[in-house]
Each structure stands twice: as C-alpha cells, then as structure tokens.
C-alpha cells in the first residue's frame, strides 16, 4: 500500500520520536528511523534535510501547561509540579529531549526554546519578571525530570508523588508569586 507524502512524513515523525526516546539523539540513526517508518532513508532526508532538523521536528513539543490565571493563587506551585510529573510520566518524548539536551546543542536549544517560551507565556499574567520566574520554574522541573526519570536518582525517583508535591510545590509557588527579593 502506497502512502501519501503527508502519511510518510507522519510515519517518519512517529518513528523518530520513538527512536530518539529509546536510543537518545546520538545513537538514533536516519537508517534506523527510516526502517522503523518502513521507508527509505532518502525520503527522511528529503522531508527533513538532516538529523538535527528531524529531531527538531520530532521534538516539537507542547507542555500543555494549565491556564495559571484560572487557578487559585495558593495552588499554582503544586498544580505546576503535579502537571510536570504527569508530563514526564506520560510522554517519552520529553524524557528523550532532556537526555539529548545534555549532550547535543541542537537538542539543548530546542529544550530552552520550549521551556522559555511556554513557561514565560504561562507566567506572564502572574507577576513581573515572567521570563526570570519561568527560568526558575524550569530549573526545578527540569532538575526533577533529570533526577527522577533520567538519572533515576534513588531518593528522588522513589519519592511518592505526594512527597514530591509537598517538597517542590512551595518552591515553585515562591518562584511564581513572591516579591522580587532584590527589590528595594
């Protein structure tokens, strides 16, 4: 059965997401992705140009952040931490992107772009310095993801969800709502 160009491109993206999640950026190959997508490596290159561009397309990731403006202020931190726990657990793409970002500059650029733009937009209406606040939230959520799901750091990986929320929720809450500690 022949596929249309759009169907082939979609199959390649699905295969790339799975391969990058399983093997990481460095070990995933165009040939393996093409084989997984039941297509020719030349078609992968035709649609995406190179491995970095394929990765960027496969890592077109939406954090699906909740609308923070609709939440009670005192629940912002816990809600965001809970949201990120679910995202880390439900989608291997985010874990693959984090793994790749540690060793690959293109992946790191993509991760920065995703977290900076999406978190800053979500935090924009809450307080001043939205980009700074978003960066601080990213430091906690990316650190949590790295330690809990990639490095599988014993105490953090084994911590019950309620305990993670109790520890990190107040920190993220402070990042989102506290007054600037350096303001006069």
Coordinates of C-alpha atoms in Angstrom, one line a residue:
X1 CA 0.0 0.0 0.0
X2 CA 1.4 3.3 -1.0
X3 CA 1.3 6.3 1.4
X4 CA 0.9 9.9 0.5
X5 CA 3.8 12.3 1.2
X6 CA 2.0 13.6 4.3
X7 CA 1.4 10.0 5.6
X8 CA 5.1 9.2 5.0
X9 CA 6.2 12.3 6.8
X10 CA 3.9 11.5 9.8
X11 CA 5.2 7.9 9.9
X12 CA 8.8 9.2 9.9
X13 CA 8.0 11.7 12.8
X14 CA 6.3 8.9 14.8
X15 CA 9.3 6.6 14.2
X16 CA 11.8 9.4 15.1
X17 CA 10.0 10.2 18.4
X18 CA 10.1 6.5 19.4
X19 CA 13.7 6.0 18.2
X20 CA 15.0 9.2 19.9
X21 CA 13.2 8.2 23.1
X22 CA 14.6 4.7 23.1
X23 CA 18.1 5.4 21.8
X24 CA 18.8 9.1 22.5
X25 CA 19.9 11.6 20.0
X26 CA 23.4 10.4 19.5
X27 CA 22.6 6.7 18.9
X28 CA 19.5 7.2 16.8
X29 CA 20.3 7.0 13.1
X30 CA 18.4 8.1 10.0
X31 CA 18.6 4.5 8.7
X32 CA 17.0 3.1 11.8
X33 CA 14.3 5.7 11.8
X34 CA 13.6 5.0 8.1
X35 CA 13.4 1.3 8.8
X36 CA 11.0 1.9 11.7
X37 CA 8.9 4.1 9.4
X38 CA 9.0 1.4 6.6
X39 CA 10.5 4.0 4.2
X40 CA 13.8 4.8 2.5
X41 CA 16.4 6.9 4.3
X42 CA 16.5 9.2 1.3
X43 CA 12.8 10.1 1.9
X44 CA 13.7 11.0 5.5
X45 CA 16.4 13.3 4.2
X46 CA 14.0 14.7 1.6
X47 CA 11.4 15.6 4.1
X48 CA 13.7 16.9 6.9
X49 CA 17.1 17.6 5.5
X50 CA 19.3 16.2 8.2
X51 CA 19.2 14.5 11.6
X52 CA 19.1 17.8 13.6
X53 CA 16.1 19.1 11.6
X54 CA 14.4 15.8 12.0
X55 CA 15.0 15.9 15.8
X56 CA 13.7 19.5 16.0
X57 CA 10.5 18.4 14.1
X58 CA 10.1 15.3 16.3
X59 CA 10.7 17.4 19.4
X60 CA 8.0 19.9 18.5
X61 CA 6.7 19.6 22.0
X62 CA 3.8 21.2 23.7
X63 CA 4.0 21.2 27.5
X64 CA 0.2 21.5 27.7
X65 CA 0.5 23.9 30.6
X66 CA -2.6 24.7 32.5
X67 CA -4.0 28.2 32.3
X68 CA -2.5 29.5 35.5
X69 CA -4.7 32.6 35.5
X70 CA -7.7 30.5 36.3
X71 CA -6.2 28.8 39.3
X72 CA -6.3 30.0 42.9
X73 CA -3.0 31.7 43.6
X74 CA -2.2 29.4 46.5
X75 CA -2.4 26.3 44.3
X76 CA -0.1 27.4 41.5
X77 CA 3.1 25.7 42.6
X78 CA 1.6 22.4 43.5
X79 CA -0.5 22.4 40.3
X80 CA 2.5 23.0 38.1
X81 CA 4.7 20.4 39.8
X82 CA 1.8 17.9 39.5
X83 CA 1.4 18.8 35.9
X84 CA 5.1 18.3 35.2
X85 CA 5.1 14.9 37.0
X86 CA 2.3 13.8 34.7
X87 CA 4.1 15.1 31.6
X88 CA 7.4 13.3 32.5
X89 CA 5.5 10.1 33.1
X90 CA 3.1 10.1 30.2
X91 CA 5.4 11.2 27.3
X92 CA 8.7 9.6 26.5
X93 CA 9.4 12.5 24.1
X94 CA 10.1 14.9 26.9
X95 CA 12.5 12.5 28.5
X96 CA 14.2 11.8 25.2
X97 CA 14.6 15.6 24.7
X98 CA 16.1 16.0 28.1
X99 CA 18.5 13.2 27.6
X100 CA 19.6 14.6 24.2
X101 CA 19.8 18.2 25.6
X102 CA 22.6 17.1 28.0
X103 CA 24.9 16.2 25.1
X104 CA 23.6 17.9 22.0
X105 CA 23.5 21.6 21.4
X106 CA 20.5 21.4 18.9
X107 CA 18.5 19.5 21.5
X108 CA 19.5 21.9 24.2
X109 CA 18.4 24.8 22.0
X110 CA 15.1 23.1 21.5
X111 CA 14.6 22.4 25.2
X112 CA 15.5 26.1 26.0
X113 CA 13.0 27.3 23.4
X114 CA 10.2 25.1 24.7
X115 CA 10.6 25.8 28.3
X116 CA 11.4 29.5 27.9
X117 CA 8.6 30.4 25.6
X118 CA 5.9 28.2 27.0
X119 CA 6.6 28.8 30.7
X120 CA 7.1 32.5 30.2
X121 CA 3.8 32.8 28.4
X122 CA 2.0 30.8 31.2
X123 CA 3.6 33.0 33.9
X124 CA 3.2 36.3 32.1
X125 CA 0.0 37.4 33.9
X126 CA 1.0 36.4 37.4
X127 CA 3.8 38.8 38.3
X128 CA 6.6 40.9 36.9
X129 CA 9.7 39.3 35.5
X130 CA 7.9 36.4 33.8
X131 CA 10.9 35.2 32.0
X132 CA 13.1 35.1 35.1
X133 CA 10.3 33.3 37.0
X134 CA 9.8 30.9 34.2
X135 CA 13.5 30.1 34.2
X136 CA 13.4 29.4 37.9
X137 CA 10.4 27.1 37.5
X138 CA 12.3 25.4 34.6
X139 CA 15.3 24.8 36.9
X140 CA 13.1 22.9 39.3
X141 CA 11.0 21.0 36.8
X142 CA 14.0 20.1 34.6
X143 CA 16.1 19.1 37.6
X144 CA 13.2 17.0 38.8
X145 CA 12.8 15.3 35.4
X146 CA 16.6 14.7 35.2
X147 CA 16.9 13.2 38.6
X148 CA 13.7 11.3 38.8
X149 CA 13.3 9.9 35.3
X150 CA 16.6 10.0 33.5
X151 CA 19.3 9.5 36.2
X152 CA 16.8 7.7 38.4
X153 CA 18.4 9.1 41.5
X154 CA 17.3 6.8 44.4
X155 CA 15.6 9.0 46.9
X156 CA 14.1 11.4 44.3
X157 CA 13.0 8.6 41.9
X158 CA 11.5 6.6 44.8
X159 CA 9.7 9.5 46.4
X160 CA 5.9 9.2 46.4
X161 CA 4.1 11.8 44.3
X162 CA 2.6 13.4 47.4
X163 CA 6.0 13.9 48.9
X164 CA 7.4 15.4 45.7
X165 CA 4.4 17.9 45.6
X166 CA 5.0 18.7 49.3
X167 CA 8.7 19.5 48.8
X168 CA 8.6 21.2 45.4
X169 CA 5.2 22.8 45.3
X170 CA 6.1 25.6 47.8
X171 CA 9.4 26.3 45.9
X172 CA 7.7 26.7 42.6
X173 CA 4.9 28.7 44.3
X174 CA 7.5 31.1 45.6
X175 CA 9.1 31.4 42.2
X176 CA 5.7 32.3 40.7
X177 CA 4.3 34.7 43.3
X178 CA 6.9 36.0 45.7
X179 CA 8.0 39.6 45.5
X180 CA 11.4 40.2 43.9
X181 CA 13.9 39.6 46.8
X182 CA 16.2 42.3 45.4
X183 CA 13.6 45.0 45.0
X184 CA 14.0 48.0 47.3

